[in-house]
Coordinates of C-alpha atoms in Angstrom, one line a residue:
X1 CA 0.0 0.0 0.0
X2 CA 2.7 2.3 1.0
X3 CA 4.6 1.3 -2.3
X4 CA 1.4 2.7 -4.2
X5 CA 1.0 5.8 -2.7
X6 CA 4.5 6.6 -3.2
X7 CA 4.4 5.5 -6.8
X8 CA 0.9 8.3 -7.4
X9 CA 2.6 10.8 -5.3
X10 CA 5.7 10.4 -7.9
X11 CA 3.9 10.4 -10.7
X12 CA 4.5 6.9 -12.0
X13 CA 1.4 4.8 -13.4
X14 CA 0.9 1.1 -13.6
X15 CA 1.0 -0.6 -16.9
X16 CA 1.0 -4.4 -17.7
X17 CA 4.7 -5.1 -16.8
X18 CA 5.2 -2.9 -14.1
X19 CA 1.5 -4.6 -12.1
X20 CA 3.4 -7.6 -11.3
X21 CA 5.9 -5.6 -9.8
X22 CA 3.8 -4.9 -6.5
X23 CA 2.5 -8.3 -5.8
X24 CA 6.4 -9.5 -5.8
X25 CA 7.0 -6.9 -3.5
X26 CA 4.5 -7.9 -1.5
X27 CA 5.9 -11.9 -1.8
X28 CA 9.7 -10.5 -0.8
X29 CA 7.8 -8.5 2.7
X30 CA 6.6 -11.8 3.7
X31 CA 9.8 -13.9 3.3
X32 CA 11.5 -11.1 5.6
X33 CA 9.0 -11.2 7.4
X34 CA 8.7 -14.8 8.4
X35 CA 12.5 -14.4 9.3
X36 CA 11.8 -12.1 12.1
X37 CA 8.9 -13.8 13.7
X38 CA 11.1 -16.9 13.0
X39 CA 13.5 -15.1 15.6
X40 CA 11.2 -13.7 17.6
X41 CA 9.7 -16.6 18.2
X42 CA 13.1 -18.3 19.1
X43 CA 13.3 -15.3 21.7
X44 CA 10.5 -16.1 23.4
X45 CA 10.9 -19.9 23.7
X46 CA 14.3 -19.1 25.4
X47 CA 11.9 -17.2 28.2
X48 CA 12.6 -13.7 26.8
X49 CA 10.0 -11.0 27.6
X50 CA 8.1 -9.4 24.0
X51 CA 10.6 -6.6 24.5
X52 CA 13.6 -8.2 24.7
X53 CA 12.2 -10.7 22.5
X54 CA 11.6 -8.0 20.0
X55 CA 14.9 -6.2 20.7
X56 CA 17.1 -9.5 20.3
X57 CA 15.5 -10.1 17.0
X58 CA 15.7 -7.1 15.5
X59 CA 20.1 -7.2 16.5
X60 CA 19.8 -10.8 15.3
X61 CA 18.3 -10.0 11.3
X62 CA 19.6 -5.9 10.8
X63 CA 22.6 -7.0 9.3
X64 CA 21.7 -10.1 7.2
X65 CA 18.5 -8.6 6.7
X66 CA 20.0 -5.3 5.4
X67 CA 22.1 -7.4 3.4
X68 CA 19.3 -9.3 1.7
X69 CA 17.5 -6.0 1.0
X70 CA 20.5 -4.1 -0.6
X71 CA 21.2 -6.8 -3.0
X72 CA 17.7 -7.1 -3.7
X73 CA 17.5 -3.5 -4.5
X74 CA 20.9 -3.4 -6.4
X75 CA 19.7 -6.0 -8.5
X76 CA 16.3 -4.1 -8.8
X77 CA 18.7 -0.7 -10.0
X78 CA 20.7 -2.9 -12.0
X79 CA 17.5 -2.9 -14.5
X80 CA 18.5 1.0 -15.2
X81 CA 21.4 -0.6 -17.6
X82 CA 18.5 -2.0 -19.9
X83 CA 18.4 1.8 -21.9
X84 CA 14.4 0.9 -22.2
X85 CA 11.8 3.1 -20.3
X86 CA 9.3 0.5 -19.6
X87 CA 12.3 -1.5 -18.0
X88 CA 13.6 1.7 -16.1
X89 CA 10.1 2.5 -14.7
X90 CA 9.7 -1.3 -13.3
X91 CA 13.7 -0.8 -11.9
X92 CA 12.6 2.5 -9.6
X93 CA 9.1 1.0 -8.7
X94 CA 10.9 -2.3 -7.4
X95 CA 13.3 -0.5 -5.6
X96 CA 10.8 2.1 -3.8
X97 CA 9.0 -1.4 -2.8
X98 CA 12.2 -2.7 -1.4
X99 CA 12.7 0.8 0.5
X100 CA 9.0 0.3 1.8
X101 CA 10.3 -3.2 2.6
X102 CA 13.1 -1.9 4.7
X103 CA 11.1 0.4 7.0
X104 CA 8.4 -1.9 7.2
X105 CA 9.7 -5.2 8.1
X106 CA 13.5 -4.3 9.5
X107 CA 11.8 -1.4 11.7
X108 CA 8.0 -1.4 12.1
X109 CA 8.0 -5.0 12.6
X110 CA 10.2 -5.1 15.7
X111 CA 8.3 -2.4 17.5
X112 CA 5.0 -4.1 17.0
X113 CA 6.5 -7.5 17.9
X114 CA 7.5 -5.4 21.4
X115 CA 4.0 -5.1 21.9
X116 CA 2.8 -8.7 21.5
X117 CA 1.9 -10.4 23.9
X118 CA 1.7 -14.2 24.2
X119 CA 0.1 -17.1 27.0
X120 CA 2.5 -19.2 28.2
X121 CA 0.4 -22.3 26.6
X122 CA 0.5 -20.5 23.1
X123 CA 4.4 -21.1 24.0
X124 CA 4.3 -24.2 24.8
X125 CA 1.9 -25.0 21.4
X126 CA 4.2 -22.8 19.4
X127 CA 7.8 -24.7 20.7
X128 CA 6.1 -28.2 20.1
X129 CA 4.9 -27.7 16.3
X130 CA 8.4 -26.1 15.9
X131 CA 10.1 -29.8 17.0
X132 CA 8.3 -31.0 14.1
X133 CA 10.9 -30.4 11.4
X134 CA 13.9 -31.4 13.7
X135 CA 14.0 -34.9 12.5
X136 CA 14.2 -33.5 9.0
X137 CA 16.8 -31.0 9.7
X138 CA 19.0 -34.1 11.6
X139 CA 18.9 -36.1 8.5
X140 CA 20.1 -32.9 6.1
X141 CA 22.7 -32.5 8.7
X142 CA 24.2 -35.8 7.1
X143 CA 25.2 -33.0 4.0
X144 CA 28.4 -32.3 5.8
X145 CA 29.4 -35.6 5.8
X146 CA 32.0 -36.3 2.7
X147 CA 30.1 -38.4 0.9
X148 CA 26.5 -36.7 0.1
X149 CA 28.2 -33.6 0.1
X150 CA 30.8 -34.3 -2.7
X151 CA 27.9 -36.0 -4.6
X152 CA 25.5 -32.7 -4.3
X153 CA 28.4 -30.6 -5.2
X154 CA 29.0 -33.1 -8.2
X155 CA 25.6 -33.1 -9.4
X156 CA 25.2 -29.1 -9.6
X157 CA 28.9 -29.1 -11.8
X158 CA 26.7 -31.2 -13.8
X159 CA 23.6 -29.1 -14.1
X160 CA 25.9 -26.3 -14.5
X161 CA 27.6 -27.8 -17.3
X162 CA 24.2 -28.5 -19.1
X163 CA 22.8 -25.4 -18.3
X164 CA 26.3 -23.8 -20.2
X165 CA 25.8 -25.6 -22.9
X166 CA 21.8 -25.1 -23.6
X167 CA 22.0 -21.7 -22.8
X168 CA 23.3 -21.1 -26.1
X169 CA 20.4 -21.7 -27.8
X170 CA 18.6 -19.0 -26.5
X171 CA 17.7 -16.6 -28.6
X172 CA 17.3 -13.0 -28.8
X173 CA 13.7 -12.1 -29.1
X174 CA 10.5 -13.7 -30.1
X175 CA 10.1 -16.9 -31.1
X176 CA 6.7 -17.2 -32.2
X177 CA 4.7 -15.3 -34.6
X178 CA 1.9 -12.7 -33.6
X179 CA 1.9 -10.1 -31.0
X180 CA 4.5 -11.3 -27.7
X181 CA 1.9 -9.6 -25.6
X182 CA -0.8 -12.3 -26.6
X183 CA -0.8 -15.7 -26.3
X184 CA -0.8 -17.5 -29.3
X185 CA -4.7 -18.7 -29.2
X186 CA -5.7 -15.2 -28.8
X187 CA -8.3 -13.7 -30.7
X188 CA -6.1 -11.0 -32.2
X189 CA -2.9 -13.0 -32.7
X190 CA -5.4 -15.9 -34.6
X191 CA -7.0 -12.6 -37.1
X192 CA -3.7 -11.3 -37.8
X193 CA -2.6 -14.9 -38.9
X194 CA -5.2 -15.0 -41.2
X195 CA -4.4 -12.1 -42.6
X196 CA -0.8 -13.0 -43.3
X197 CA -1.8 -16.0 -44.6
X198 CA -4.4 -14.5 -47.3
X199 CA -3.0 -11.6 -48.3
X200 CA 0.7 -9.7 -49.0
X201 CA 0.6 -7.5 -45.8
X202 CA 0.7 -8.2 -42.2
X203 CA 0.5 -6.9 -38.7
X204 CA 4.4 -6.6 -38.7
X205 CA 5.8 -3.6 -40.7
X206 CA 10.1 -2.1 -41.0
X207 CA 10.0 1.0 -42.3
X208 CA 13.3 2.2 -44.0
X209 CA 13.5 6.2 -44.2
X210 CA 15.7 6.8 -47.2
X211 CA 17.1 10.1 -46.8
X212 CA 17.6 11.9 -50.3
X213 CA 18.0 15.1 -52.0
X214 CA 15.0 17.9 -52.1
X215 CA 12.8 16.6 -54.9
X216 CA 14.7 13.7 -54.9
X217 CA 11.3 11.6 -55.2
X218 CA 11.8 12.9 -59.2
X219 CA 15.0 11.8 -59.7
X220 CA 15.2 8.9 -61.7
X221 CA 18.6 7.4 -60.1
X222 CA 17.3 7.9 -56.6
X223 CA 13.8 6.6 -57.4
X224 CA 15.9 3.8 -59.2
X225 CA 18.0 2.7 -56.2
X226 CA 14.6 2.5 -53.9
X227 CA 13.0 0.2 -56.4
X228 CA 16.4 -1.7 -56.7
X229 CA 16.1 -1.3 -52.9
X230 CA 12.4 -3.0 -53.2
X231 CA 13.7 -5.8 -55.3
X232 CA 16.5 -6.5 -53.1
X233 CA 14.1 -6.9 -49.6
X234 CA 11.0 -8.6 -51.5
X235 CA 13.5 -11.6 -52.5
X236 CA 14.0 -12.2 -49.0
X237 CA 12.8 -15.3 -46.7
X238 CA 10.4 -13.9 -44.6
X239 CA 9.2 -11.1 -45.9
X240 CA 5.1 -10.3 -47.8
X241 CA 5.4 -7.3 -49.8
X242 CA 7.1 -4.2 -50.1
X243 CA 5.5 -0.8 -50.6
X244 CA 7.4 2.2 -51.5
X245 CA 7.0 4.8 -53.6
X246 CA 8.6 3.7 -56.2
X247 CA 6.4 0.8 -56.7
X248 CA 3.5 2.8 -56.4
X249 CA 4.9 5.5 -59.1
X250 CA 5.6 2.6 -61.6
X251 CA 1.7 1.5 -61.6
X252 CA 0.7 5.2 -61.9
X253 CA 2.5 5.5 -64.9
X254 CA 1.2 2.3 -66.3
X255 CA -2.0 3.8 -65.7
X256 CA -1.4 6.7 -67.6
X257 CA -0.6 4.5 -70.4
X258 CA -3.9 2.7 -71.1
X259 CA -2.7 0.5 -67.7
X260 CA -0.1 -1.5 -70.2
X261 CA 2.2 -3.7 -68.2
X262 CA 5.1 -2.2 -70.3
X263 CA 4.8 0.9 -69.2
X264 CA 5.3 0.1 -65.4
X265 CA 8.1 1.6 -65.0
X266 CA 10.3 4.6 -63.9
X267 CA 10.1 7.4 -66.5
X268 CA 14.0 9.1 -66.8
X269 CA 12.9 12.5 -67.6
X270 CA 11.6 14.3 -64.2
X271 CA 9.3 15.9 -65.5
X272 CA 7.7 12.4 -66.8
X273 CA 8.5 11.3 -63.6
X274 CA 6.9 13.7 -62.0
X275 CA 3.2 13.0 -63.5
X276 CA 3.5 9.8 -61.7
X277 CA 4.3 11.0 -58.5
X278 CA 2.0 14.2 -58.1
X279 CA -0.8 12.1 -57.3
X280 CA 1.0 10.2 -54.2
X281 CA -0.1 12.4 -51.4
X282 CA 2.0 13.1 -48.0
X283 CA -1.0 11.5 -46.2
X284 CA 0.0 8.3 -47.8
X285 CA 3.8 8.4 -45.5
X286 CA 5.4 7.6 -48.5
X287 CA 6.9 10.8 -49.0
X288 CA 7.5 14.1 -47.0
X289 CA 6.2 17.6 -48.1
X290 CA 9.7 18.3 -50.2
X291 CA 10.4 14.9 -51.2
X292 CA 13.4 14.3 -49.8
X293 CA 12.6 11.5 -47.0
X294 CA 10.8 8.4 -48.4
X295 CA 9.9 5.8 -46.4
X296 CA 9.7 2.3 -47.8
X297 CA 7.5 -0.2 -45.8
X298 CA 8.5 -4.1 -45.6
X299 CA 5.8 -6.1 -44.8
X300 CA 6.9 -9.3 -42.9
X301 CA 5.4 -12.5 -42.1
X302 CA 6.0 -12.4 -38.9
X303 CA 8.5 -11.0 -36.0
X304 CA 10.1 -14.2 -35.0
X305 CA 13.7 -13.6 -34.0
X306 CA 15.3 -15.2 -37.3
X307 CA 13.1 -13.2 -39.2
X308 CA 14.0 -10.0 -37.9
X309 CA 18.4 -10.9 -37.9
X310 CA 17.6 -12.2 -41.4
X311 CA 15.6 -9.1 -42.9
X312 CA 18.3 -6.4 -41.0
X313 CA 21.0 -8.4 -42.3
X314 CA 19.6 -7.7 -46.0
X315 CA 18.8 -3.9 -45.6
X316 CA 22.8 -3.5 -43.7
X317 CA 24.3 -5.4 -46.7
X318 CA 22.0 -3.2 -49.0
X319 CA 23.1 0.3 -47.6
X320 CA 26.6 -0.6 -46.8
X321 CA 26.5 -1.4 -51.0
X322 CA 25.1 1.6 -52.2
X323 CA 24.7 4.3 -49.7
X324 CA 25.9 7.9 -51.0
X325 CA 25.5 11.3 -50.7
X326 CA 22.2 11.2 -53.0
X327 CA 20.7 8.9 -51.2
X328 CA 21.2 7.1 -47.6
X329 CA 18.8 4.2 -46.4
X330 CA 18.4 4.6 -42.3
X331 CA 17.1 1.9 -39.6
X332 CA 13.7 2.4 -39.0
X333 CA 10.6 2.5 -37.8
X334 CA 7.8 0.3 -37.6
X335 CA 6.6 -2.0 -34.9
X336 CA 9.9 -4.3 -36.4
X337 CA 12.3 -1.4 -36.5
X338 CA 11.3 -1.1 -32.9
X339 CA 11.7 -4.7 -32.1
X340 CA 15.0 -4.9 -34.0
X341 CA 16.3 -2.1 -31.7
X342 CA 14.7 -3.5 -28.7
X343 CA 16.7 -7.0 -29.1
X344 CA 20.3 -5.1 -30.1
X345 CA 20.1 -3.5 -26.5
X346 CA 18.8 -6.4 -24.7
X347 CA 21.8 -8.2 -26.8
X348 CA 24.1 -5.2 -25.1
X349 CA 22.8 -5.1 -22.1
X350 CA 22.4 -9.1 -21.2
X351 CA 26.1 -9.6 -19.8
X352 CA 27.1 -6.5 -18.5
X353 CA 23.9 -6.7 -16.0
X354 CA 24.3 -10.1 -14.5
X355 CA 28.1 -9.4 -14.0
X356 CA 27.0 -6.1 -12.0
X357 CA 24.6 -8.5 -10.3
X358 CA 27.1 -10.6 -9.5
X359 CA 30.0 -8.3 -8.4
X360 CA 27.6 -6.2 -6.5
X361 CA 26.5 -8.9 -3.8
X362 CA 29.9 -10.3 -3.6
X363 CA 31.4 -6.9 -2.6
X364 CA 28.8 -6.6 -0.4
X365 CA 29.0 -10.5 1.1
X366 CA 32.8 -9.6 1.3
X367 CA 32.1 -6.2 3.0
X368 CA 29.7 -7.9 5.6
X369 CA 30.8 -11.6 6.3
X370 CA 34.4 -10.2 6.0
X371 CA 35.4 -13.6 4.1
X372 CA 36.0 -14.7 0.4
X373 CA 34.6 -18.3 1.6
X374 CA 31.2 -16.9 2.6
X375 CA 30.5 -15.1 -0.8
X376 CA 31.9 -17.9 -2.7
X377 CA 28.7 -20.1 -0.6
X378 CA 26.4 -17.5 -1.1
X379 CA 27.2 -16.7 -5.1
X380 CA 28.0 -20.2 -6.5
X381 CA 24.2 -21.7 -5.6
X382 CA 23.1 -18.3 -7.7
X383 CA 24.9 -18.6 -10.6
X384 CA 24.6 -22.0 -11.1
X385 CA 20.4 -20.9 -11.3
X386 CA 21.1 -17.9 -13.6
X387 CA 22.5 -20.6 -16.2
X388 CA 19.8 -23.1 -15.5
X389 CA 17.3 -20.2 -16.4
X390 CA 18.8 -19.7 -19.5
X391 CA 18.8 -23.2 -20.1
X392 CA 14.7 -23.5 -19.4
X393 CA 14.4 -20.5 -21.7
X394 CA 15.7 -22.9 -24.5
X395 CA 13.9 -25.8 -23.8
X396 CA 10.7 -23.9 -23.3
X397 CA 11.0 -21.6 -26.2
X398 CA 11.1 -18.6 -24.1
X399 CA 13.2 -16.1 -25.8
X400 CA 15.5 -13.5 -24.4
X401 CA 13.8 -9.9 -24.7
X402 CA 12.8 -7.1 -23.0
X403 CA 10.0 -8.8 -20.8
X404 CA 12.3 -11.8 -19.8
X405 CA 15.6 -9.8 -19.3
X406 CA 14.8 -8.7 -16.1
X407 CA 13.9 -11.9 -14.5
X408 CA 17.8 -13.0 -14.0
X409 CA 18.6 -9.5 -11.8
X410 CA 15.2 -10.1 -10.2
X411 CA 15.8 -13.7 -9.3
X412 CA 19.0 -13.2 -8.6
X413 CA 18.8 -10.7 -6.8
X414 CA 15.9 -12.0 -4.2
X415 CA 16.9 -15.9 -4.5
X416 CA 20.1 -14.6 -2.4
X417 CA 18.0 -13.6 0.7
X418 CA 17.8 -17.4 1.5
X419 CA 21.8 -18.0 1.5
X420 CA 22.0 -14.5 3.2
X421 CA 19.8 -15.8 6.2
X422 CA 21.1 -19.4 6.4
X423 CA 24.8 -18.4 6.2
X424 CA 24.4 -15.6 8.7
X425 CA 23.1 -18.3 11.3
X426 CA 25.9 -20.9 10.1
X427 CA 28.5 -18.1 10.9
X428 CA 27.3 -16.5 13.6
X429 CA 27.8 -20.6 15.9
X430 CA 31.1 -20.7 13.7
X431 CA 32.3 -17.8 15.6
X432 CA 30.9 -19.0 18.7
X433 CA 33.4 -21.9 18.8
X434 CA 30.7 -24.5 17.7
X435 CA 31.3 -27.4 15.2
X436 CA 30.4 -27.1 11.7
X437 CA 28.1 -30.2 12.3
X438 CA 25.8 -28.2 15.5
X439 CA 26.5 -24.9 13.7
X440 CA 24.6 -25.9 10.4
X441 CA 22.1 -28.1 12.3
X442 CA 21.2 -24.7 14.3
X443 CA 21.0 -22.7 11.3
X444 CA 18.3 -25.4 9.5
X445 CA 16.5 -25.7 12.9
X446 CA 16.9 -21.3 12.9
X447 CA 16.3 -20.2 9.1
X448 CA 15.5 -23.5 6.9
X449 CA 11.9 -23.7 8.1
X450 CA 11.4 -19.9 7.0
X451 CA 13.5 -20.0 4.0
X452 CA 11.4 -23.2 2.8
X453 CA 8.1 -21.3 3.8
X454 CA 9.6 -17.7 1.7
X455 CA 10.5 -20.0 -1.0
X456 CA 7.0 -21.5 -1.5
X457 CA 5.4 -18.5 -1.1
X458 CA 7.2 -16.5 -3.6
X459 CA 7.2 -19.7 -5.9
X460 CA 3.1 -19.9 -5.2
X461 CA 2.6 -16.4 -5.7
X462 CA 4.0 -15.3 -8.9
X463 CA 3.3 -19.3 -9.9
X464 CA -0.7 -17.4 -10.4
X465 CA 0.8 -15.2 -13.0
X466 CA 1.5 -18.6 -15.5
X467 CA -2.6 -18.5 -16.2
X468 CA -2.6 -15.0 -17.3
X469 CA -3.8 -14.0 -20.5
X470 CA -0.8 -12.2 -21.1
X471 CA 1.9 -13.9 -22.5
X472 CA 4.7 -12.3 -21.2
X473 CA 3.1 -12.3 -17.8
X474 CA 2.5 -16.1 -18.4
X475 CA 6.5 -16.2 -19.1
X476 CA 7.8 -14.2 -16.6
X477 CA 5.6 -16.8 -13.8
X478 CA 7.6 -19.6 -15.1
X479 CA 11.0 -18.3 -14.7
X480 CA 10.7 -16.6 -11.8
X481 CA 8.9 -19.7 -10.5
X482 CA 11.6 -21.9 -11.2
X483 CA 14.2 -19.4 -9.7
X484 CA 12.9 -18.8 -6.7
X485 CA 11.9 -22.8 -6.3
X486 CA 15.8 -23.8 -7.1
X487 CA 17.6 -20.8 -5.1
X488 CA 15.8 -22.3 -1.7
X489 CA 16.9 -25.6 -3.0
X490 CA 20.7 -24.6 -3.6
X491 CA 20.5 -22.6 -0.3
X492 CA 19.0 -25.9 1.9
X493 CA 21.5 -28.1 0.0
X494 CA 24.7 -26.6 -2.1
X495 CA 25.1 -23.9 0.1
X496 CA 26.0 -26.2 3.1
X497 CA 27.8 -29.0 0.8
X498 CA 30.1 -26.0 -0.8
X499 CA 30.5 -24.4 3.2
X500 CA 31.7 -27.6 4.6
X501 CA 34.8 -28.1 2.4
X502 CA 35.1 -24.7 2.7
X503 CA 35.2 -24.6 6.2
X504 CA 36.2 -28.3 6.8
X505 CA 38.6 -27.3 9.8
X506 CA 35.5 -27.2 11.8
X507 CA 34.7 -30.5 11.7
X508 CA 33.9 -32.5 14.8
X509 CA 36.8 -34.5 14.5
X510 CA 38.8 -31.6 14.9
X511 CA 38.7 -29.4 18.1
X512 CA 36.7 -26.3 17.9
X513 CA 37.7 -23.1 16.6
X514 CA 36.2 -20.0 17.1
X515 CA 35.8 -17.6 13.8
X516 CA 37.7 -14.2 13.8
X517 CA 36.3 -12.3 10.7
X518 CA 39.9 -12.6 9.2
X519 CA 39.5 -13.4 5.3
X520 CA 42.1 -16.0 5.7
X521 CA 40.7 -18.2 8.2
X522 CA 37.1 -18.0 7.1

């Protein structure tokens, strides 16, 4: 609620991408917010008073709960790289939901946890169904022995190397034909393939301006080169028709000749020329009022990835041929040109934002944990998902574009919070002198019960947005269902596997020793 007001008093609407944007911030407040009852709770089972309860809790989660916030809003900002405003907008209304998040949950929740007060047989009721899952976190304890551990950590090298390998058949773009924003079935994505399929003109258009001399629409070499131009994209695999006026001067002057098919062609003389151009109007965007800007509209068959890198290949190669100083052909306009440009800076952009992702939370893991083996458990159960999304992409048909880019910072940059958590608990009984064995045991019994319950949650929650009617909706539900399903997986299992050969001097064989924040001993 908070996040809405401050999105009206800002000035910012709420358009199809950016709706989803509020129930995820409202899945991330309840993950951090099961965390701090999950401490409260543990407060008040030691005997603790609400207060102190409250108080203890609050010490407990500010800094691992400030972690998990700021990498959720860097990877929120690191949206801004995407030079695309419907992306920008969705980047500054996540992270004013994560701000909300950070008053509301870190602050708010605390205080009104101090007031809370609870029967000593709601205690009792509340310690026993915790118990529950103990059995269950005793037999995931076996993780640290060498055994299940090296095989867990064997099987993720192995996802990762398939996930490598069919990532790189993901493709920038759409993969099917009709509008991304429909679904195939669609009412208006079924008309339009009619259409296509009857006549020579579609629903998918690239314009190419060619920019030309005043009156250069009566200049026979210019007028020339667009119909060569013409030629040149109508022999091309996926294109209808192509509609320029040259093409439409040619039948004019047929027309003045008795409509004989010999006579449709390009008259030399300009004055000739000119007869058949007089009656193209400026209405018909064909031309501009002086005649030197004239547009020429491909008509494709659809705006399937291939199609698009095939038809742009074909107008580059064209203009790098036979651009000059009479006449120069310019990318474009059109609901393709737009695509086309779309795609080259979700091409760009891609890379460059994961890395920042990346580099961002382990700075900050390095800056808070103090130790190059905690970011290393924290980051290597992330990345491994980021290439298994890109590998789901593939097998799904899900193509990389401006609707699906921002899934890999958003997954990324909430499936941390469940490594943040879990570690800080594992860490925190390091430094206490415990074994690795009790310290991980304590941080299932502390965290794994809350980061199961966030990861359900958030997996059930934007799960709902696989039976929209939007398509991209429908696509961005089944990534970030499968991210946030598989980060709580790699945090209840990799994380621990990775941190006990990481940490393995801390085994119970070997005599406790306590953790001193120095980088070199962990």
């Amino acid at each position: 609620i908070w996040q809405l007001g401050l999105l009206n008093l800002l000035g910012f609407g709420i358009d199809p991408m950016s709706i989803l944007v509020p129930f995820l911030i409202f899945a991330i407040a309840v993950s951090h917010g099961v965390q701090m009852i999950r401490a409260y709770r543990a407060e008040i089972f030691l005997g603790h008073e609400s207060v102190r309860a409250a108080r203890n809790s609050f010490s407990q989660l500010l800094v691992p709960g400030g972690l998990a916030l700021a990498t959720d809003t860097i990877g929120f900002i690191t949206l801004l790289w995407i030079d695309v405003g419907i992306i920008s907008e969705l980047a500054i209304t996540a992270s004013l939901g994560v701000a909300m998040i950070i008053a509301t949950n870190l602050f708010l929740l605390p205080v009104l946890l101090s007031y809370v007060k609870l029967p000593p047989h709601n205690v009792e009721k509340l310690q026993s169904r915790g118990e529950h899952l103990r059995p269950l976190w005793n037999r995931l304890d076996r993780i640290t022995n060498p055994g299940p551990s090296l095989a867990i950590i064997a099987v993720a090298v192995a996802l990762f190397a398939f996930g490598l390998w069919k990532s790189q058949d993901v493709q920038i773009g759409d993969l099917d034909s009709g509008v991304p924003e429909l679904r195939q079935d669609s009412r208006y994505n079924l008309d339009a393939a009619v259409i296509t399929s009857k006549f020579s003109v579609g629903v998918d258009v690239l314009t190419v301006i060619v920019e030309t001399v005043p009156d250069g629409c009566i200049e026979h070499d210019v007028m020339d080169m667009i119909a060569r131009f013409g030629w040149h994209m109508a022999n091309v695999e996926g294109v209808q028709s192509v509609l320029s006026i040259a093409s439409v001067a040619k039948v004019i002057n047929a027309g003045w000749n008795e409509g004989s098919l010999k006579w449709r062609m390009l008259p030399r003389a300009p004055q000739t020329l000119a007869l058949s151009v007089t009656p193209i109007e400026t209405s018909t965007g064909l031309l501009n009022a002086d005649g030197s800007v004239l547009p020429v509209n491909i008509y494709l068959a659809d705006h399937k990835a291939e199609t698009i890198d095939r038809v742009i290949a074909a107008v580059d190669a064209f203009r790098a041929a036979h651009d000059s100083d009479r006449h120069r052909f310019r990318l474009a306009t059109g609901n393709i040109g737009v695509m086309s440009a779309t795609n080259q800076v979700v091409r760009a952009a891609q890379f460059p934002m994961l890395m920042w992702v990346f580099a961002s939370i382990i700075v900050l893991c390095m800056l808070t944990f103090r130790s190059w083996r905690a970011a290393f458990c924290i980051v290597l159960p992330l990345m491994l998902v980021s290439v298994l999304s890109y590998a789901l992409m593939a097998i799904l048909g899900i193509g990389l574009k401006v609707y699906t880019l921002p899934v890999a910072a958003l997954g990324v940059g909430i499936g941390v919070d469940y490594g943040i958590y879990l570690f800080s608990r594992l860490e925190s009984r390091l430094k206490r002198g415990d074994y690795f064995e009790e310290a991980l045991l304590n941080a299932y019994a502390m965290s794994g019960t809350a980061i199961v319950f966030t990861g359900v949650t958030l997996a059930a929650s934007v799960s709902m947005w696989i039976f929209s009617e939007l398509k991209f909706q429908a696509d961005m539900g089944i990534l970030l269902t499968f991210m946030f399903i598989v980060n709580m997986l790699g945090a209840i299992f990799l994380l621990p596997a990775i941190a006990r050969w990481l940490y393995r001097h801390h085994k119970r064989k070997d005599p406790p020793e306590p953790l001193d924040g120095n980088p070199e001993t962990g």
